[in-house]
JSON list of C-alpha atoms in Angstrom, two decimals:
[
{"chain": "U", "resi": 198, "resn": "MET", "atom": "CA", "xyz": [21.13, 31.61, 0.29]},
{"chain": "U", "resi": 199, "resn": "LYS", "atom": "CA", "xyz": [23.09, 28.36, 0.04]},
{"chain": "U", "resi": 200, "resn": "ARG", "atom": "CA", "xyz": [20.66, 26.68, 2.44]},
{"chain": "U", "resi": 201, "resn": "ASN", "atom": "CA", "xyz": [17.71, 27.76, 0.27]},
{"chain": "U", "resi": 202, "resn": "LEU", "atom": "CA", "xyz": [19.39, 26.25, -2.81]},
{"chain": "U", "resi": 203, "resn": "VAL", "atom": "CA", "xyz": [19.92, 22.95, -1.00]},
{"chain": "U", "resi": 204, "resn": "LEU", "atom": "CA", "xyz": [16.29, 22.88, 0.15]},
{"chain": "U", "resi": 205, "resn": "ALA", "atom": "CA", "xyz": [15.10, 23.70, -3.37]},
{"chain": "U", "resi": 206, "resn": "SER", "atom": "CA", "xyz": [17.25, 20.87, -4.77]},
{"chain": "U", "resi": 207, "resn": "ILE", "atom": "CA", "xyz": [15.76, 18.43, -2.28]},
{"chain": "U", "resi": 208, "resn": "LEU", "atom": "CA", "xyz": [12.25, 19.56, -3.19]},
{"chain": "U", "resi": 209, "resn": "VAL", "atom": "CA", "xyz": [12.92, 19.19, -6.93]},
{"chain": "U", "resi": 210, "resn": "ALA", "atom": "CA", "xyz": [14.37, 15.71, -6.36]},
{"chain": "U", "resi": 211, "resn": "ALA", "atom": "CA", "xyz": [11.34, 14.70, -4.29]},
{"chain": "U", "resi": 212, "resn": "LEU", "atom": "CA", "xyz": [8.94, 15.99, -6.93]},
{"chain": "U", "resi": 213, "resn": "SER", "atom": "CA", "xyz": [10.74, 14.13, -9.71]},
{"chain": "U", "resi": 214, "resn": "VAL", "atom": "CA", "xyz": [10.66, 10.90, -7.67]},
{"chain": "U", "resi": 215, "resn": "SER", "atom": "CA", "xyz": [6.92, 11.34, -7.05]},
{"chain": "U", "resi": 216, "resn": "THR", "atom": "CA", "xyz": [6.34, 11.94, -10.75]},
{"chain": "U", "resi": 217, "resn": "ALA", "atom": "CA", "xyz": [8.32, 8.84, -11.66]},
{"chain": "U", "resi": 218, "resn": "ALA", "atom": "CA", "xyz": [6.33, 6.79, -9.16]},
{"chain": "U", "resi": 219, "resn": "VAL", "atom": "CA", "xyz": [3.00, 7.89, -10.57]},
{"chain": "U", "resi": 220, "resn": "ALA", "atom": "CA", "xyz": [4.24, 7.26, -14.10]},
{"chain": "U", "resi": 221, "resn": "GLY", "atom": "CA", "xyz": [5.12, 3.70, -13.03]},
{"chain": "U", "resi": 222, "resn": "ALA", "atom": "CA", "xyz": [8.89, 3.83, -13.40]},
{"chain": "U", "resi": 223, "resn": "ALA", "atom": "CA", "xyz": [10.19, 0.26, -13.27]},
{"chain": "U", "resi": 224, "resn": "SER", "atom": "CA", "xyz": [13.23, 1.09, -11.13]},
{"chain": "U", "resi": 225, "resn": "TYR", "atom": "CA", "xyz": [11.20, 2.75, -8.41]},
{"chain": "U", "resi": 226, "resn": "PRO", "atom": "CA", "xyz": [10.52, 0.41, -5.42]},
{"chain": "U", "resi": 227, "resn": "PRO", "atom": "CA", "xyz": [6.87, -0.79, -5.50]},
{"chain": "U", "resi": 228, "resn": "SER", "atom": "CA", "xyz": [6.39, -0.15, -1.78]},
{"chain": "U", "resi": 229, "resn": "LEU", "atom": "CA", "xyz": [6.98, 3.58, -2.36]},
{"chain": "U", "resi": 230, "resn": "LYS", "atom": "CA", "xyz": [4.65, 4.14, -5.30]},
{"chain": "U", "resi": 231, "resn": "THR", "atom": "CA", "xyz": [1.78, 6.54, -4.99]},
{"chain": "U", "resi": 232, "resn": "VAL", "atom": "CA", "xyz": [-1.06, 5.42, -7.22]},
{"chain": "U", "resi": 233, "resn": "LYS", "atom": "CA", "xyz": [-4.53, 6.93, -7.34]},
{"chain": "U", "resi": 234, "resn": "PHE", "atom": "CA", "xyz": [-7.17, 4.37, -8.31]},
{"chain": "U", "resi": 235, "resn": "ASP", "atom": "CA", "xyz": [-10.57, 5.88, -7.64]},
{"chain": "U", "resi": 236, "resn": "SER", "atom": "CA", "xyz": [-10.94, 9.37, -6.24]},
{"chain": "U", "resi": 237, "resn": "THR", "atom": "CA", "xyz": [-14.26, 8.45, -4.65]},
{"chain": "U", "resi": 238, "resn": "ALA", "atom": "CA", "xyz": [-13.16, 5.25, -2.91]},
{"chain": "U", "resi": 239, "resn": "PHE", "atom": "CA", "xyz": [-9.52, 4.67, -1.97]},
{"chain": "U", "resi": 240, "resn": "ALA", "atom": "CA", "xyz": [-5.91, 5.41, -2.83]},
{"chain": "U", "resi": 241, "resn": "ILE", "atom": "CA", "xyz": [-2.68, 3.49, -2.45]},
{"chain": "U", "resi": 242, "resn": "GLY", "atom": "CA", "xyz": [0.49, 5.22, -1.40]},
{"chain": "U", "resi": 243, "resn": "ASN", "atom": "CA", "xyz": [3.29, 5.74, 1.05]},
{"chain": "U", "resi": 244, "resn": "PRO", "atom": "CA", "xyz": [2.06, 8.17, 3.70]},
{"chain": "U", "resi": 245, "resn": "VAL", "atom": "CA", "xyz": [4.70, 9.85, 5.80]},
{"chain": "U", "resi": 246, "resn": "ILE", "atom": "CA", "xyz": [2.08, 10.99, 8.33]},
{"chain": "U", "resi": 247, "resn": "PRO", "atom": "CA", "xyz": [0.35, 9.49, 10.30]},
{"chain": "U", "resi": 248, "resn": "VAL", "atom": "CA", "xyz": [2.63, 6.87, 11.81]},
{"chain": "U", "resi": 249, "resn": "TYR", "atom": "CA", "xyz": [0.80, 3.62, 12.36]},
{"chain": "U", "resi": 250, "resn": "THR", "atom": "CA", "xyz": [1.49, -0.04, 13.07]},
{"chain": "U", "resi": 251, "resn": "PRO", "atom": "CA", "xyz": [1.07, -2.51, 10.22]},
{"chain": "U", "resi": 252, "resn": "THR", "atom": "CA", "xyz": [-1.23, -5.52, 10.59]},
{"chain": "U", "resi": 253, "resn": "VAL", "atom": "CA", "xyz": [0.59, -8.87, 10.37]},
{"chain": "U", "resi": 254, "resn": "LEU", "atom": "CA", "xyz": [-1.36, -11.35, 8.23]},
{"chain": "U", "resi": 255, "resn": "LYS", "atom": "CA", "xyz": [-0.74, -14.81, 9.74]},
{"chain": "U", "resi": 256, "resn": "THR", "atom": "CA", "xyz": [-3.96, -16.54, 8.68]},
{"chain": "U", "resi": 257, "resn": "LYS", "atom": "CA", "xyz": [-5.67, -17.05, 5.34]},
{"chain": "U", "resi": 258, "resn": "THR", "atom": "CA", "xyz": [-8.38, -14.50, 6.17]},
{"chain": "U", "resi": 259, "resn": "THR", "atom": "CA", "xyz": [-8.27, -11.45, 8.41]},
{"chain": "U", "resi": 260, "resn": "VAL", "atom": "CA", "xyz": [-11.02, -8.99, 9.35]},
{"chain": "U", "resi": 261, "resn": "ILE", "atom": "CA", "xyz": [-10.20, -5.50, 10.60]},
{"chain": "U", "resi": 262, "resn": "ALA", "atom": "CA", "xyz": [-11.99, -2.19, 11.15]},
{"chain": "U", "resi": 263, "resn": "THR", "atom": "CA", "xyz": [-10.61, 1.31, 10.65]},
{"chain": "U", "resi": 264, "resn": "THR", "atom": "CA", "xyz": [-11.72, 4.87, 10.04]},
{"chain": "U", "resi": 265, "resn": "LEU", "atom": "CA", "xyz": [-11.36, 7.19, 7.07]},
{"chain": "U", "resi": 266, "resn": "LYS", "atom": "CA", "xyz": [-8.47, 8.99, 8.77]},
{"chain": "U", "resi": 267, "resn": "ASN", "atom": "CA", "xyz": [-6.38, 5.86, 9.40]},
{"chain": "U", "resi": 268, "resn": "PRO", "atom": "CA", "xyz": [-4.58, 4.18, 6.50]},
{"chain": "U", "resi": 269, "resn": "VAL", "atom": "CA", "xyz": [-3.73, 0.48, 6.82]},
{"chain": "U", "resi": 270, "resn": "ARG", "atom": "CA", "xyz": [-0.65, -1.49, 5.87]},
{"chain": "U", "resi": 271, "resn": "PHE", "atom": "CA", "xyz": [0.05, -5.22, 5.97]},
{"chain": "U", "resi": 272, "resn": "LEU", "atom": "CA", "xyz": [3.02, -7.52, 6.59]},
{"chain": "U", "resi": 273, "resn": "ILE", "atom": "CA", "xyz": [3.24, -11.15, 5.48]},
{"chain": "U", "resi": 274, "resn": "GLY", "atom": "CA", "xyz": [6.25, -13.15, 6.66]},
{"chain": "U", "resi": 275, "resn": "ASN", "atom": "CA", "xyz": [7.97, -16.43, 5.78]},
{"chain": "U", "resi": 276, "resn": "LEU", "atom": "CA", "xyz": [8.25, -15.73, 2.06]},
{"chain": "U", "resi": 277, "resn": "THR", "atom": "CA", "xyz": [11.19, -16.11, -0.31]},
{"chain": "U", "resi": 278, "resn": "PRO", "atom": "CA", "xyz": [13.20, -12.89, -0.70]},
{"chain": "U", "resi": 279, "resn": "GLY", "atom": "CA", "xyz": [12.83, -11.39, -4.16]},
{"chain": "U", "resi": 280, "resn": "ASP", "atom": "CA", "xyz": [9.49, -13.08, -4.92]},
{"chain": "U", "resi": 281, "resn": "VAL", "atom": "CA", "xyz": [6.80, -10.90, -6.47]},
{"chain": "U", "resi": 282, "resn": "VAL", "atom": "CA", "xyz": [3.34, -10.79, -4.89]},
{"chain": "U", "resi": 283, "resn": "SER", "atom": "CA", "xyz": [0.31, -9.56, -6.79]},
{"chain": "U", "resi": 284, "resn": "SER", "atom": "CA", "xyz": [-2.82, -8.21, -5.14]},
{"chain": "U", "resi": 285, "resn": "THR", "atom": "CA", "xyz": [-6.28, -6.89, -5.87]},
{"chain": "U", "resi": 286, "resn": "ALA", "atom": "CA", "xyz": [-8.64, -4.58, -4.02]},
{"chain": "U", "resi": 287, "resn": "LYS", "atom": "CA", "xyz": [-12.42, -4.56, -4.17]},
{"chain": "U", "resi": 288, "resn": "GLY", "atom": "CA", "xyz": [-14.11, -1.35, -3.05]},
{"chain": "U", "resi": 289, "resn": "PRO", "atom": "CA", "xyz": [-17.60, -0.81, -1.62]},
{"chain": "U", "resi": 290, "resn": "ASP", "atom": "CA", "xyz": [-18.88, -0.13, -5.15]},
{"chain": "U", "resi": 291, "resn": "GLY", "atom": "CA", "xyz": [-17.84, -3.65, -6.21]},
{"chain": "U", "resi": 292, "resn": "LYS", "atom": "CA", "xyz": [-15.07, -2.39, -8.50]},
{"chain": "U", "resi": 293, "resn": "VAL", "atom": "CA", "xyz": [-11.95, -4.58, -8.45]},
{"chain": "U", "resi": 294, "resn": "VAL", "atom": "CA", "xyz": [-8.55, -3.07, -9.23]},
{"chain": "U", "resi": 295, "resn": "ASN", "atom": "CA", "xyz": [-5.07, -4.58, -9.48]},
{"chain": "U", "resi": 296, "resn": "LEU", "atom": "CA", "xyz": [-2.69, -3.06, -6.95]},
{"chain": "U", "resi": 297, "resn": "PRO", "atom": "CA", "xyz": [1.01, -2.46, -7.63]},
{"chain": "U", "resi": 298, "resn": "LYS", "atom": "CA", "xyz": [3.05, -5.66, -7.36]},
{"chain": "U", "resi": 299, "resn": "ILE", "atom": "CA", "xyz": [5.22, -5.94, -4.28]},
{"chain": "U", "resi": 300, "resn": "ILE", "atom": "CA", "xyz": [8.69, -7.48, -4.09]},
{"chain": "U", "resi": 301, "resn": "VAL", "atom": "CA", "xyz": [9.39, -9.51, -0.94]},
{"chain": "U", "resi": 302, "resn": "ASN", "atom": "CA", "xyz": [12.25, -7.86, 0.98]},
{"chain": "U", "resi": 303, "resn": "ALA", "atom": "CA", "xyz": [15.58, -9.49, 1.95]},
{"chain": "U", "resi": 304, "resn": "ASN", "atom": "CA", "xyz": [14.11, -10.60, 5.30]},
{"chain": "U", "resi": 305, "resn": "GLY", "atom": "CA", "xyz": [11.43, -12.67, 3.53]},
{"chain": "U", "resi": 306, "resn": "THR", "atom": "CA", "xyz": [8.66, -10.25, 4.52]},
{"chain": "U", "resi": 307, "resn": "LEU", "atom": "CA", "xyz": [6.10, -8.60, 2.29]},
{"chain": "U", "resi": 308, "resn": "ASP", "atom": "CA", "xyz": [5.62, -5.01, 3.40]},
{"chain": "U", "resi": 309, "resn": "SER", "atom": "CA", "xyz": [2.55, -3.71, 1.57]},
{"chain": "U", "resi": 310, "resn": "THR", "atom": "CA", "xyz": [1.91, -0.22, 0.40]},
{"chain": "U", "resi": 311, "resn": "ALA", "atom": "CA", "xyz": [-0.31, 1.86, 2.66]},
{"chain": "U", "resi": 312, "resn": "ILE", "atom": "CA", "xyz": [-3.99, 2.00, 1.78]},
{"chain": "U", "resi": 313, "resn": "GLY", "atom": "CA", "xyz": [-6.01, 5.10, 2.65]},
{"chain": "U", "resi": 314, "resn": "PHE", "atom": "CA", "xyz": [-9.76, 5.31, 2.31]},
{"chain": "U", "resi": 315, "resn": "LYS", "atom": "CA", "xyz": [-11.94, 8.13, 1.01]},
{"chain": "U", "resi": 316, "resn": "LYS", "atom": "CA", "xyz": [-15.32, 6.46, 1.40]},
{"chain": "U", "resi": 317, "resn": "ALA", "atom": "CA", "xyz": [-16.83, 4.41, 4.23]},
{"chain": "U", "resi": 318, "resn": "GLY", "atom": "CA", "xyz": [-17.78, 0.84, 3.45]},
{"chain": "U", "resi": 319, "resn": "LYS", "atom": "CA", "xyz": [-16.44, -2.68, 3.11]},
{"chain": "U", "resi": 320, "resn": "TYR", "atom": "CA", "xyz": [-13.19, -3.37, 1.22]},
{"chain": "U", "resi": 321, "resn": "VAL", "atom": "CA", "xyz": [-11.52, -6.69, 0.39]},
{"chain": "U", "resi": 322, "resn": "ILE", "atom": "CA", "xyz": [-7.79, -6.91, -0.33]},
{"chain": "U", "resi": 323, "resn": "THR", "atom": "CA", "xyz": [-6.45, -10.21, -1.68]},
{"chain": "U", "resi": 324, "resn": "TYR", "atom": "CA", "xyz": [-2.73, -11.01, -1.84]},
{"chain": "U", "resi": 325, "resn": "LYS", "atom": "CA", "xyz": [-1.76, -13.86, -4.22]},
{"chain": "U", "resi": 326, "resn": "LEU", "atom": "CA", "xyz": [1.42, -15.41, -2.85]},
{"chain": "U", "resi": 327, "resn": "PRO", "atom": "CA", "xyz": [4.00, -17.13, -5.10]},
{"chain": "U", "resi": 328, "resn": "ASN", "atom": "CA", "xyz": [3.35, -20.52, -3.47]},
{"chain": "U", "resi": 329, "resn": "GLY", "atom": "CA", "xyz": [-0.24, -20.47, -4.76]},
{"chain": "U", "resi": 330, "resn": "THR", "atom": "CA", "xyz": [-1.98, -19.49, -1.54]},
{"chain": "U", "resi": 331, "resn": "THR", "atom": "CA", "xyz": [-3.85, -16.27, -0.86]},
{"chain": "U", "resi": 332, "resn": "ARG", "atom": "CA", "xyz": [-4.25, -13.94, 2.09]},
{"chain": "U", "resi": 333, "resn": "THR", "atom": "CA", "xyz": [-7.52, -12.03, 2.20]},
{"chain": "U", "resi": 334, "resn": "VAL", "atom": "CA", "xyz": [-8.22, -9.00, 4.36]},
{"chain": "U", "resi": 335, "resn": "THR", "atom": "CA", "xyz": [-11.75, -7.67, 4.80]},
{"chain": "U", "resi": 336, "resn": "ILE", "atom": "CA", "xyz": [-11.68, -4.08, 5.99]},
{"chain": "U", "resi": 337, "resn": "THR", "atom": "CA", "xyz": [-14.68, -2.22, 7.35]},
{"chain": "U", "resi": 338, "resn": "VAL", "atom": "CA", "xyz": [-14.17, 1.54, 7.12]},
{"chain": "U", "resi": 339, "resn": "LYS", "atom": "CA", "xyz": [-16.36, 3.80, 9.26]}
]
């Protein structure tokens, strides 16, 4: 009985955190937000499953390919800890959306939110770095 109460408490806490993330609570870390942008194209979130390796963005432009089942995530290094990075995503329908802002971690690395796709096509993600440069990723989803 006690174990069931503990599990129920954990579940309630997890649900309240998820609700706060969707509502855009300011204290919630940006890299853990789950935000639904367009139910027919893509969603941004923090998937627990599947486990995958992030793509390190070292150059100004990067081109990758993935499938509908595989979310992508990006790392950008050599940034100032605490800086805020803004980003946009353009879907195959041409619609551009602003993604949640990301705070550079204490190691000076941007660790983006995971991006899962619901529709095949070409996507373009652009990260606007605090130093004025951009990193652009073109993603072909099959």
